[in-house]
Amino acid sequence: MLTSKLEVLVDFGPKPEQKILDKTINDLKSQDGVKEVIFKDGALMIETTLPSADVLDIVTKTSGKRAVLQGFGDSQSAVAMLSSQSCCSGRVLGVVRFQHTAEGLVCDGAVDGLAEGEHGLHVRHSGDLTEGCQSLGEHFNPHGSPHGAPDDPPSLRHAGDLGNIVADENGRATFRIQDNVLKIWDLIGRSVAVTERRDDLGRGVSPTSKIDGDSGRPVACGIIARSAGIFQNPKRICACDGVVVWDERDRPLAGKGRRKCCEKHDEKRENGTGDAEKPCCKV
C-alpha cells in the first residue's frame, strides 16, 4: 500500500512539554498503518497509509492539543476545497488532497454534511463553477471510455472514476484511495465532486450506469489546485485577514465570524467613527 507523508502542526507552544510530545509520538507509532514519526520545526512528520483526517484525530486526542495538516506529500501535491455551492438544502464541506508517487496517485480526504451511506467521488472535466457544481462538465475521460470502477483498466473506466466514499451516521466520510490511472499533472484546474447517491460502477441497469454510475447530481465540489508538500509552507497566519493557523481550524471559510479581530473596527468604520485606512488585523 502506498504511504503518504503528512506534516502535522501541533499547538505545543514555544517549548513543547517533552512528556506530551513523547506520548504523542509513541501513540502514533503504535498505530497500524503508521510507518514513521519525526518531530521537526514544531511539526510532526508522519509517514502513513491512514487517511489524514484519522491521523489528525489521533494526534488531537493523544496530545490534548489542536492539530492542523500543514503539508501533504513530498512534492507534486494538489488540493480541492469542497462545498455544496448552494446547490442543496444541506451544507456539505470537505477537503480532498492528491499526492503523486512513483507507484501511483493517492487521493485523501474528509467530507462533512453528507447523508449516511455511499456517495460517488469523481474528477470532473473542468473547474467551471459559474453555475455551481452543475457546470463542471462530464467525468474526466481522456480515453473516451465508458464509466466504470477504479480497478477497471483505462479502456473500461473514466480516468476520473474514483468509486465511492462512505458517510457515517454523523454525515462524515473519511477516505484514502489509491489510483493507477490519474496523474497529478492532469488534475490541476479540473474539479472533484461528491454525488448524492452511490455510484454503481457501471454495473447497473439504469441508462445512466455507463455514463455516471447512476450516482445523481453533485452535492459538493471544488477546483483542484496545487498545494504545499511537507515543510514547504512556513505560513502560520493568513495575511489576508489575520487569522492564525489555530483559529483557522475553528472559523467559517468566509463571512461573519471569519475575522473576529476586525469586527469591532469594521463596525466603527461603518458608523463613521473609525479610521478606514487603519489595518484592522495584525499580520
PDB file of C-alpha atoms in Angstrom:
ATOM      1  CA  MET A   1       0.000   0.000   0.000  1.00  0.00           C
ATOM      2  CA  LEU A   2       1.262   3.480  -0.897  1.00  0.00           C
ATOM      3  CA  THR A   3       2.362   5.662   2.016  1.00  0.00           C
ATOM      4  CA  SER A   4       1.869   9.415   2.374  1.00  0.00           C
ATOM      5  CA  LYS A   5       3.979  11.887   4.296  1.00  0.00           C
ATOM      6  CA  LEU A   6       1.993  14.347   6.400  1.00  0.00           C
ATOM      7  CA  GLU A   7       3.253  17.483   8.112  1.00  0.00           C
ATOM      8  CA  VAL A   8       1.020  17.921  11.167  1.00  0.00           C
ATOM      9  CA  LEU A   9       1.423  21.182  13.047  1.00  0.00           C
ATOM     10  CA  VAL A  10       0.549  20.764  16.735  1.00  0.00           C
ATOM     11  CA  ASP A  11      -0.142  23.601  19.177  1.00  0.00           C
ATOM     12  CA  PHE A  12       2.578  22.584  21.612  1.00  0.00           C
ATOM     13  CA  GLY A  13       3.553  26.213  22.293  1.00  0.00           C
ATOM     14  CA  PRO A  14       7.046  27.738  22.047  1.00  0.00           C
ATOM     15  CA  LYS A  15       8.583  24.918  24.122  1.00  0.00           C
ATOM     16  CA  PRO A  16       6.843  21.529  23.882  1.00  0.00           C
ATOM     17  CA  GLU A  17       6.429  19.540  27.076  1.00  0.00           C
ATOM     18  CA  GLN A  18       8.620  16.517  26.433  1.00  0.00           C
ATOM     19  CA  LYS A  19       6.286  14.105  28.212  1.00  0.00           C
ATOM     20  CA  ILE A  20       3.321  15.057  25.988  1.00  0.00           C
ATOM     21  CA  LEU A  21       5.467  15.068  22.854  1.00  0.00           C
ATOM     22  CA  ASP A  22       6.866  11.606  23.599  1.00  0.00           C
ATOM     23  CA  LYS A  23       3.382  10.256  24.390  1.00  0.00           C
ATOM     24  CA  THR A  24       2.036  11.607  21.100  1.00  0.00           C
ATOM     25  CA  ILE A  25       4.901  10.161  19.050  1.00  0.00           C
ATOM     26  CA  ASN A  26       4.734   6.764  20.765  1.00  0.00           C
ATOM     27  CA  ASP A  27       0.967   6.535  20.362  1.00  0.00           C
ATOM     28  CA  LEU A  28       1.260   7.320  16.665  1.00  0.00           C
ATOM     29  CA  LYS A  29       3.999   4.727  16.187  1.00  0.00           C
ATOM     30  CA  SER A  30       1.783   2.097  17.825  1.00  0.00           C
ATOM     31  CA  GLN A  31      -0.944   2.554  15.194  1.00  0.00           C
ATOM     32  CA  ASP A  32      -1.306   0.076  12.351  1.00  0.00           C
ATOM     33  CA  GLY A  33      -0.577   1.996   9.177  1.00  0.00           C
ATOM     34  CA  VAL A  34       1.931   4.457  10.685  1.00  0.00           C
ATOM     35  CA  LYS A  35       5.428   3.808   9.369  1.00  0.00           C
ATOM     36  CA  GLU A  36       7.467   6.691  10.794  1.00  0.00           C
ATOM     37  CA  VAL A  37       7.070   9.728  13.066  1.00  0.00           C
ATOM     38  CA  ILE A  38       9.606  12.566  13.394  1.00  0.00           C
ATOM     39  CA  PHE A  39       9.300  15.887  15.263  1.00  0.00           C
ATOM     40  CA  LYS A  40      10.850  18.743  13.281  1.00  0.00           C
ATOM     41  CA  ASP A  41      10.439  22.544  13.293  1.00  0.00           C
ATOM     42  CA  GLY A  42       7.419  22.421  15.582  1.00  0.00           C
ATOM     43  CA  ALA A  43       5.588  19.835  13.464  1.00  0.00           C
ATOM     44  CA  LEU A  44       5.247  16.072  13.255  1.00  0.00           C
ATOM     45  CA  MET A  45       6.281  14.389  10.024  1.00  0.00           C
ATOM     46  CA  ILE A  46       4.201  11.225   9.795  1.00  0.00           C
ATOM     47  CA  GLU A  47       4.573   8.572   7.099  1.00  0.00           C
ATOM     48  CA  THR A  48       1.359   6.593   6.964  1.00  0.00           C
ATOM     49  CA  THR A  49      -1.231   4.667   4.989  1.00  0.00           C
ATOM     50  CA  LEU A  50      -4.072   6.068   7.135  1.00  0.00           C
ATOM     51  CA  PRO A  51      -6.410   8.873   5.994  1.00  0.00           C
ATOM     52  CA  SER A  52      -5.043  12.234   7.130  1.00  0.00           C
ATOM     53  CA  ALA A  53      -8.286  13.012   8.992  1.00  0.00           C
ATOM     54  CA  ASP A  54      -7.802   9.895  11.133  1.00  0.00           C
ATOM     55  CA  VAL A  55      -4.198  10.882  11.876  1.00  0.00           C
ATOM     56  CA  LEU A  56      -5.302  14.362  12.986  1.00  0.00           C
ATOM     57  CA  ASP A  57      -7.888  12.807  15.306  1.00  0.00           C
ATOM     58  CA  ILE A  58      -5.240  10.548  16.868  1.00  0.00           C
ATOM     59  CA  VAL A  59      -2.843  13.464  17.421  1.00  0.00           C
ATOM     60  CA  THR A  60      -5.556  15.679  18.926  1.00  0.00           C
ATOM     61  CA  LYS A  61      -6.862  13.003  21.301  1.00  0.00           C
ATOM     62  CA  THR A  62      -3.412  11.855  22.444  1.00  0.00           C
ATOM     63  CA  SER A  63      -1.776  15.259  22.896  1.00  0.00           C
ATOM     64  CA  GLY A  64      -4.847  17.204  24.037  1.00  0.00           C
ATOM     65  CA  LYS A  65      -3.661  19.954  21.654  1.00  0.00           C
ATOM     66  CA  ARG A  66      -5.031  21.416  18.457  1.00  0.00           C
ATOM     67  CA  ALA A  67      -3.557  19.997  15.258  1.00  0.00           C
ATOM     68  CA  VAL A  68      -3.748  21.017  11.597  1.00  0.00           C
ATOM     69  CA  LEU A  69      -2.402  19.476   8.405  1.00  0.00           C
ATOM     70  CA  GLN A  70       0.284  21.850   7.135  1.00  0.00           C
ATOM     71  CA  GLY A  71       1.774  19.815   4.274  1.00  0.00           C
ATOM     72  CA  PHE A  72       0.890  16.691   2.280  1.00  0.00           C
ATOM     73  CA  GLY A  73       3.388  14.619   0.285  1.00  0.00           C
ATOM     74  CA  ASP A  74       6.991  15.269  -0.648  1.00  0.00           C
ATOM     75  CA  SER A  75       6.147  17.196  -3.812  1.00  0.00           C
ATOM     76  CA  GLN A  76       3.641  17.354  -6.687  1.00  0.00           C
ATOM     77  CA  SER A  77       0.612  17.652  -4.427  1.00  0.00           C
ATOM     78  CA  ALA A  78      -2.812  19.159  -5.092  1.00  0.00           C
ATOM     79  CA  VAL A  79      -5.884  20.056  -3.052  1.00  0.00           C
ATOM     80  CA  ALA A  80      -9.568  20.859  -3.571  1.00  0.00           C
ATOM     81  CA  MET A  81     -11.799  22.612  -1.018  1.00  0.00           C
ATOM     82  CA  LEU A  82     -15.283  21.150  -1.439  1.00  0.00           C
ATOM     83  CA  SER A  83     -18.544  22.926  -0.710  1.00  0.00           C
ATOM     84  CA  SER A  84     -22.172  22.495  -1.680  1.00  0.00           C
ATOM     85  CA  GLN A  85     -22.081  25.721  -3.734  1.00  0.00           C
ATOM     86  CA  SER A  86     -25.659  26.445  -2.563  1.00  0.00           C
ATOM     87  CA  CYS A  87     -26.912  23.540  -4.665  1.00  0.00           C
ATOM     88  CA  CYS A  88     -28.757  21.679  -1.930  1.00  0.00           C
ATOM     89  CA  SER A  89     -30.869  22.056   1.169  1.00  0.00           C
ATOM     90  CA  GLY A  90     -27.954  20.989   3.393  1.00  0.00           C
ATOM     91  CA  ARG A  91     -24.406  22.287   3.740  1.00  0.00           C
ATOM     92  CA  VAL A  92     -21.612  19.972   2.651  1.00  0.00           C
ATOM     93  CA  LEU A  93     -17.969  20.882   3.206  1.00  0.00           C
ATOM     94  CA  GLY A  94     -14.745  18.944   2.762  1.00  0.00           C
ATOM     95  CA  VAL A  95     -11.149  18.743   1.613  1.00  0.00           C
ATOM     96  CA  VAL A  96      -9.659  16.325  -0.912  1.00  0.00           C
ATOM     97  CA  ARG A  97      -5.899  16.060  -1.374  1.00  0.00           C
ATOM     98  CA  PHE A  98      -3.907  14.363  -4.119  1.00  0.00           C
ATOM     99  CA  GLN A  99      -0.309  13.180  -3.988  1.00  0.00           C
ATOM    100  CA  HIS A 100       1.774  11.883  -6.877  1.00  0.00           C
ATOM    101  CA  THR A 101       4.133   8.978  -6.183  1.00  0.00           C
ATOM    102  CA  ALA A 102       6.224   6.776  -8.447  1.00  0.00           C
ATOM    103  CA  GLU A 103       3.807   3.909  -7.723  1.00  0.00           C
ATOM    104  CA  GLY A 104       0.569   5.830  -8.346  1.00  0.00           C
ATOM    105  CA  LEU A 105      -1.727   8.554  -7.057  1.00  0.00           C
ATOM    106  CA  VAL A 106      -3.071   8.886  -3.512  1.00  0.00           C
ATOM    107  CA  CYS A 107      -6.441  10.618  -3.009  1.00  0.00           C
ATOM    108  CA  ASP A 108      -7.067  11.511   0.637  1.00  0.00           C
ATOM    109  CA  GLY A 109      -9.947  13.437   2.144  1.00  0.00           C
ATOM    110  CA  ALA A 110     -12.755  14.125   4.564  1.00  0.00           C
ATOM    111  CA  VAL A 111     -16.247  15.411   3.770  1.00  0.00           C
ATOM    112  CA  ASP A 112     -18.913  16.503   6.285  1.00  0.00           C
ATOM    113  CA  GLY A 113     -22.649  17.049   5.909  1.00  0.00           C
ATOM    114  CA  LEU A 114     -23.465  14.053   3.716  1.00  0.00           C
ATOM    115  CA  ALA A 115     -26.442  11.727   4.024  1.00  0.00           C
ATOM    116  CA  GLU A 116     -25.419   8.472   5.683  1.00  0.00           C
ATOM    117  CA  GLY A 117     -24.208   5.842   3.227  1.00  0.00           C
ATOM    118  CA  GLU A 118     -22.243   5.667  -0.030  1.00  0.00           C
ATOM    119  CA  HIS A 119     -21.595   8.593  -2.386  1.00  0.00           C
ATOM    120  CA  GLY A 120     -19.764   8.683  -5.714  1.00  0.00           C
ATOM    121  CA  LEU A 121     -16.447  10.548  -5.980  1.00  0.00           C
ATOM    122  CA  HIS A 122     -15.336  11.760  -9.409  1.00  0.00           C
ATOM    123  CA  VAL A 123     -12.798  14.076 -11.013  1.00  0.00           C
ATOM    124  CA  ARG A 124     -14.730  16.265 -13.457  1.00  0.00           C
ATOM    125  CA  HIS A 125     -13.540  17.660 -16.776  1.00  0.00           C
ATOM    126  CA  SER A 126     -13.445  21.371 -15.906  1.00  0.00           C
ATOM    127  CA  GLY A 127     -13.115  23.737 -12.975  1.00  0.00           C
ATOM    128  CA  ASP A 128     -16.009  25.935 -14.066  1.00  0.00           C
ATOM    129  CA  LEU A 129     -18.114  26.951 -11.048  1.00  0.00           C
ATOM    130  CA  THR A 130     -20.165  29.658 -12.794  1.00  0.00           C
ATOM    131  CA  GLU A 131     -23.288  27.585 -12.159  1.00  0.00           C
ATOM    132  CA  GLY A 132     -22.011  25.874  -9.033  1.00  0.00           C
ATOM    133  CA  CYS A 133     -21.476  22.139  -9.249  1.00  0.00           C
ATOM    134  CA  GLN A 134     -23.738  21.892 -12.301  1.00  0.00           C
ATOM    135  CA  SER A 135     -21.215  23.492 -14.693  1.00  0.00           C
ATOM    136  CA  LEU A 136     -18.278  21.127 -14.126  1.00  0.00           C
ATOM    137  CA  GLY A 137     -18.782  19.120 -17.286  1.00  0.00           C
ATOM    138  CA  GLU A 138     -18.631  15.334 -17.574  1.00  0.00           C
ATOM    139  CA  HIS A 139     -16.281  12.992 -15.762  1.00  0.00           C
ATOM    140  CA  PHE A 140     -12.638  13.465 -16.765  1.00  0.00           C
ATOM    141  CA  ASN A 141     -12.343  10.945 -19.602  1.00  0.00           C
ATOM    142  CA  PRO A 142      -9.301  11.455 -21.866  1.00  0.00           C
ATOM    143  CA  HIS A 143      -9.535   7.884 -23.261  1.00  0.00           C
ATOM    144  CA  GLY A 144     -13.175   8.115 -24.359  1.00  0.00           C
ATOM    145  CA  SER A 145     -14.091   5.125 -22.193  1.00  0.00           C
ATOM    146  CA  PRO A 146     -17.405   4.115 -20.593  1.00  0.00           C
ATOM    147  CA  HIS A 147     -17.978   4.749 -16.895  1.00  0.00           C
ATOM    148  CA  GLY A 148     -16.549   2.063 -14.632  1.00  0.00           C
ATOM    149  CA  ALA A 149     -14.837   1.164 -11.362  1.00  0.00           C
ATOM    150  CA  PRO A 150     -11.458   2.434 -10.085  1.00  0.00           C
ATOM    151  CA  ASP A 151      -9.882  -1.006 -10.521  1.00  0.00           C
ATOM    152  CA  ASP A 152     -11.029  -1.321 -14.151  1.00  0.00           C
ATOM    153  CA  PRO A 153      -8.445  -0.790 -16.944  1.00  0.00           C
ATOM    154  CA  PRO A 154      -8.367   2.655 -18.628  1.00  0.00           C
ATOM    155  CA  SER A 155     -10.377   1.315 -21.583  1.00  0.00           C
ATOM    156  CA  LEU A 156     -13.281   0.430 -19.252  1.00  0.00           C
ATOM    157  CA  ARG A 157     -13.375   3.444 -16.904  1.00  0.00           C
ATOM    158  CA  HIS A 158     -13.197   7.196 -16.947  1.00  0.00           C
ATOM    159  CA  ALA A 159      -9.877   8.439 -15.608  1.00  0.00           C
ATOM    160  CA  GLY A 160     -11.921  10.447 -13.114  1.00  0.00           C
ATOM    161  CA  ASP A 161     -13.824   7.443 -11.722  1.00  0.00           C
ATOM    162  CA  LEU A 162     -12.748   7.107  -8.074  1.00  0.00           C
ATOM    163  CA  GLY A 163     -15.576   4.897  -6.826  1.00  0.00           C
ATOM    164  CA  ASN A 164     -17.481   5.572  -3.602  1.00  0.00           C
ATOM    165  CA  ILE A 165     -16.846   7.124  -0.222  1.00  0.00           C
ATOM    166  CA  VAL A 166     -18.928   6.185   2.830  1.00  0.00           C
ATOM    167  CA  ALA A 167     -20.503   8.675   5.233  1.00  0.00           C
ATOM    168  CA  ASP A 168     -21.180   7.552   8.800  1.00  0.00           C
ATOM    169  CA  GLU A 169     -24.258   8.325  10.900  1.00  0.00           C
ATOM    170  CA  ASN A 170     -22.855  11.804  11.558  1.00  0.00           C
ATOM    171  CA  GLY A 171     -22.574  12.553   7.850  1.00  0.00           C
ATOM    172  CA  ARG A 172     -18.773  12.383   7.835  1.00  0.00           C
ATOM    173  CA  ALA A 173     -16.752  10.443   5.254  1.00  0.00           C
ATOM    174  CA  THR A 174     -13.001   9.968   5.606  1.00  0.00           C
ATOM    175  CA  PHE A 175     -11.179   8.137   2.857  1.00  0.00           C
ATOM    176  CA  ARG A 176      -7.858   7.274   1.258  1.00  0.00           C
ATOM    177  CA  ILE A 177      -7.904   5.967  -2.314  1.00  0.00           C
ATOM    178  CA  GLN A 178      -5.014   4.689  -4.436  1.00  0.00           C
ATOM    179  CA  ASP A 179      -5.251   5.053  -8.202  1.00  0.00           C
ATOM    180  CA  ASN A 180      -3.002   3.987 -11.075  1.00  0.00           C
ATOM    181  CA  VAL A 181      -4.731   5.886 -13.903  1.00  0.00           C
ATOM    182  CA  LEU A 182      -4.920   9.528 -12.794  1.00  0.00           C
ATOM    183  CA  LYS A 183      -1.777  11.691 -12.958  1.00  0.00           C
ATOM    184  CA  ILE A 184      -1.280  14.755 -10.772  1.00  0.00           C
ATOM    185  CA  TRP A 185      -0.379  16.973 -13.736  1.00  0.00           C
ATOM    186  CA  ASP A 186      -3.726  16.152 -15.374  1.00  0.00           C
ATOM    187  CA  LEU A 187      -5.707  17.313 -12.347  1.00  0.00           C
ATOM    188  CA  ILE A 188      -4.691  20.945 -11.838  1.00  0.00           C
ATOM    189  CA  GLY A 189      -7.521  23.264 -12.855  1.00  0.00           C
ATOM    190  CA  ARG A 190     -10.079  20.492 -13.051  1.00  0.00           C
ATOM    191  CA  SER A 191     -12.518  19.690 -10.247  1.00  0.00           C
ATOM    192  CA  VAL A 192     -13.634  16.908  -7.936  1.00  0.00           C
ATOM    193  CA  ALA A 193     -17.236  16.276  -6.933  1.00  0.00           C
ATOM    194  CA  VAL A 194     -19.207  14.135  -4.467  1.00  0.00           C
ATOM    195  CA  THR A 195     -22.604  12.904  -5.651  1.00  0.00           C
ATOM    196  CA  GLU A 196     -25.906  12.464  -3.859  1.00  0.00           C
ATOM    197  CA  ARG A 197     -26.112   8.702  -4.431  1.00  0.00           C
ATOM    198  CA  ARG A 198     -23.966   5.595  -4.606  1.00  0.00           C
ATOM    199  CA  ASP A 199     -22.000   5.015  -7.827  1.00  0.00           C
ATOM    200  CA  ASP A 200     -22.958   1.606  -9.286  1.00  0.00           C
ATOM    201  CA  LEU A 201     -19.521   1.498 -11.008  1.00  0.00           C
ATOM    202  CA  GLY A 202     -21.068   0.914 -14.422  1.00  0.00           C
ATOM    203  CA  ARG A 203     -22.592  -2.412 -13.366  1.00  0.00           C
ATOM    204  CA  GLY A 204     -26.205  -1.246 -13.071  1.00  0.00           C
ATOM    205  CA  VAL A 205     -29.216  -1.484 -15.356  1.00  0.00           C
ATOM    206  CA  SER A 206     -30.006   2.247 -15.401  1.00  0.00           C
ATOM    207  CA  PRO A 207     -29.482   4.071 -18.739  1.00  0.00           C
ATOM    208  CA  THR A 208     -27.008   6.339 -16.917  1.00  0.00           C
ATOM    209  CA  SER A 209     -24.969   3.485 -15.421  1.00  0.00           C
ATOM    210  CA  LYS A 210     -22.309   3.672 -18.149  1.00  0.00           C
ATOM    211  CA  ILE A 211     -22.342   7.485 -18.008  1.00  0.00           C
ATOM    212  CA  ASP A 212     -22.067   8.351 -14.316  1.00  0.00           C
ATOM    213  CA  GLY A 213     -22.873   5.181 -12.407  1.00  0.00           C
ATOM    214  CA  ASP A 214     -26.413   6.447 -11.793  1.00  0.00           C
ATOM    215  CA  SER A 215     -24.941   8.438  -8.912  1.00  0.00           C
ATOM    216  CA  GLY A 216     -27.104  11.546  -9.295  1.00  0.00           C
ATOM    217  CA  ARG A 217     -26.203  15.198  -9.073  1.00  0.00           C
ATOM    218  CA  PRO A 218     -23.136  16.562  -7.276  1.00  0.00           C
ATOM    219  CA  VAL A 219     -23.831  17.725  -3.716  1.00  0.00           C
ATOM    220  CA  ALA A 220     -20.345  19.220  -3.204  1.00  0.00           C
ATOM    221  CA  CYS A 221     -17.469  20.146  -5.460  1.00  0.00           C
ATOM    222  CA  GLY A 222     -14.257  22.141  -5.663  1.00  0.00           C
ATOM    223  CA  ILE A 223     -11.495  23.188  -8.055  1.00  0.00           C
ATOM    224  CA  ILE A 224      -8.215  21.266  -7.846  1.00  0.00           C
ATOM    225  CA  ALA A 225      -5.163  23.492  -7.244  1.00  0.00           C
ATOM    226  CA  ARG A 226      -1.504  22.948  -6.449  1.00  0.00           C
ATOM    227  CA  SER A 227      -0.654  22.653  -2.757  1.00  0.00           C
ATOM    228  CA  ALA A 228       2.365  22.594  -0.475  1.00  0.00           C
ATOM    229  CA  GLY A 229       4.246  19.412   0.338  1.00  0.00           C
ATOM    230  CA  ILE A 230       5.728  18.726   3.747  1.00  0.00           C
ATOM    231  CA  PHE A 231       7.822  21.589   5.164  1.00  0.00           C
ATOM    232  CA  GLN A 232       7.160  23.699   2.062  1.00  0.00           C
ATOM    233  CA  ASN A 233       4.628  26.025   3.718  1.00  0.00           C
ATOM    234  CA  PRO A 234       6.069  28.106   6.606  1.00  0.00           C
ATOM    235  CA  LYS A 235       2.900  30.239   6.912  1.00  0.00           C
ATOM    236  CA  ARG A 236       1.393  30.421  10.383  1.00  0.00           C
ATOM    237  CA  ILE A 237      -1.014  33.307   9.757  1.00  0.00           C
ATOM    238  CA  CYS A 238      -3.315  34.339   6.923  1.00  0.00           C
ATOM    239  CA  ALA A 239      -2.073  37.680   5.570  1.00  0.00           C
ATOM    240  CA  CYS A 240      -5.458  38.373   4.003  1.00  0.00           C
ATOM    241  CA  ASP A 241      -7.407  38.584   7.250  1.00  0.00           C
ATOM    242  CA  GLY A 242      -5.035  37.982  10.150  1.00  0.00           C
ATOM    243  CA  VAL A 243      -6.457  34.606  11.167  1.00  0.00           C
ATOM    244  CA  VAL A 244      -3.728  32.486  12.751  1.00  0.00           C
ATOM    245  CA  VAL A 245      -3.417  28.841  11.804  1.00  0.00           C
ATOM    246  CA  TRP A 246      -5.034  27.629  15.035  1.00  0.00           C
ATOM    247  CA  ASP A 247      -8.075  29.871  14.685  1.00  0.00           C
ATOM    248  CA  GLU A 248      -8.374  28.902  11.017  1.00  0.00           C
ATOM    249  CA  ARG A 249      -9.469  25.415  12.061  1.00  0.00           C
ATOM    250  CA  ASP A 250     -12.396  26.792  14.069  1.00  0.00           C
ATOM    251  CA  ARG A 251     -13.567  29.639  11.807  1.00  0.00           C
ATOM    252  CA  PRO A 252     -16.024  29.626   8.904  1.00  0.00           C
ATOM    253  CA  LEU A 253     -14.472  29.784   5.439  1.00  0.00           C
ATOM    254  CA  ALA A 254     -15.940  33.251   4.837  1.00  0.00           C
ATOM    255  CA  GLY A 255     -18.446  35.783   6.094  1.00  0.00           C
ATOM    256  CA  LYS A 256     -19.434  36.822   9.609  1.00  0.00           C
ATOM    257  CA  GLY A 257     -17.255  35.286  12.302  1.00  0.00           C
ATOM    258  CA  ARG A 258     -14.272  34.887   9.999  1.00  0.00           C
ATOM    259  CA  ARG A 259     -12.386  37.965  11.223  1.00  0.00           C
ATOM    260  CA  LYS A 260     -13.191  38.383  14.920  1.00  0.00           C
ATOM    261  CA  CYS A 261     -10.278  40.732  15.477  1.00  0.00           C
ATOM    262  CA  CYS A 262     -11.722  43.025  12.810  1.00  0.00           C
ATOM    263  CA  GLU A 263     -15.402  43.086  13.706  1.00  0.00           C
ATOM    264  CA  LYS A 264     -15.279  45.967  16.174  1.00  0.00           C
ATOM    265  CA  HIS A 265     -13.163  48.065  13.826  1.00  0.00           C
ATOM    266  CA  ASP A 266     -15.421  47.273  10.863  1.00  0.00           C
ATOM    267  CA  GLU A 267     -18.458  48.289  12.895  1.00  0.00           C
ATOM    268  CA  LYS A 268     -16.864  51.614  13.863  1.00  0.00           C
ATOM    269  CA  ARG A 269     -15.843  52.267  10.279  1.00  0.00           C
ATOM    270  CA  GLU A 270     -19.381  51.639   9.033  1.00  0.00           C
ATOM    271  CA  ASN A 271     -20.688  54.087  11.656  1.00  0.00           C
ATOM    272  CA  GLY A 272     -18.187  56.719  10.580  1.00  0.00           C
ATOM    273  CA  THR A 273     -16.279  56.655  13.881  1.00  0.00           C
ATOM    274  CA  GLY A 274     -13.270  54.581  12.828  1.00  0.00           C
ATOM    275  CA  ASP A 275     -10.164  55.060  10.710  1.00  0.00           C
ATOM    276  CA  ALA A 276     -10.900  53.490   7.310  1.00  0.00           C
ATOM    277  CA  GLU A 277      -7.201  53.458   6.387  1.00  0.00           C
ATOM    278  CA  LYS A 278      -6.006  51.733   9.556  1.00  0.00           C
ATOM    279  CA  PRO A 279      -5.412  47.997   9.122  1.00  0.00           C
ATOM    280  CA  CYS A 280      -7.793  46.070  11.335  1.00  0.00           C
ATOM    281  CA  CYS A 281      -5.631  42.981  11.932  1.00  0.00           C
ATOM    282  CA  LYS A 282      -2.046  42.458  12.918  1.00  0.00           C
ATOM    283  CA  VAL A 283      -0.275  40.206  10.439  1.00  0.00           C
TER     284      VAL A 283
END
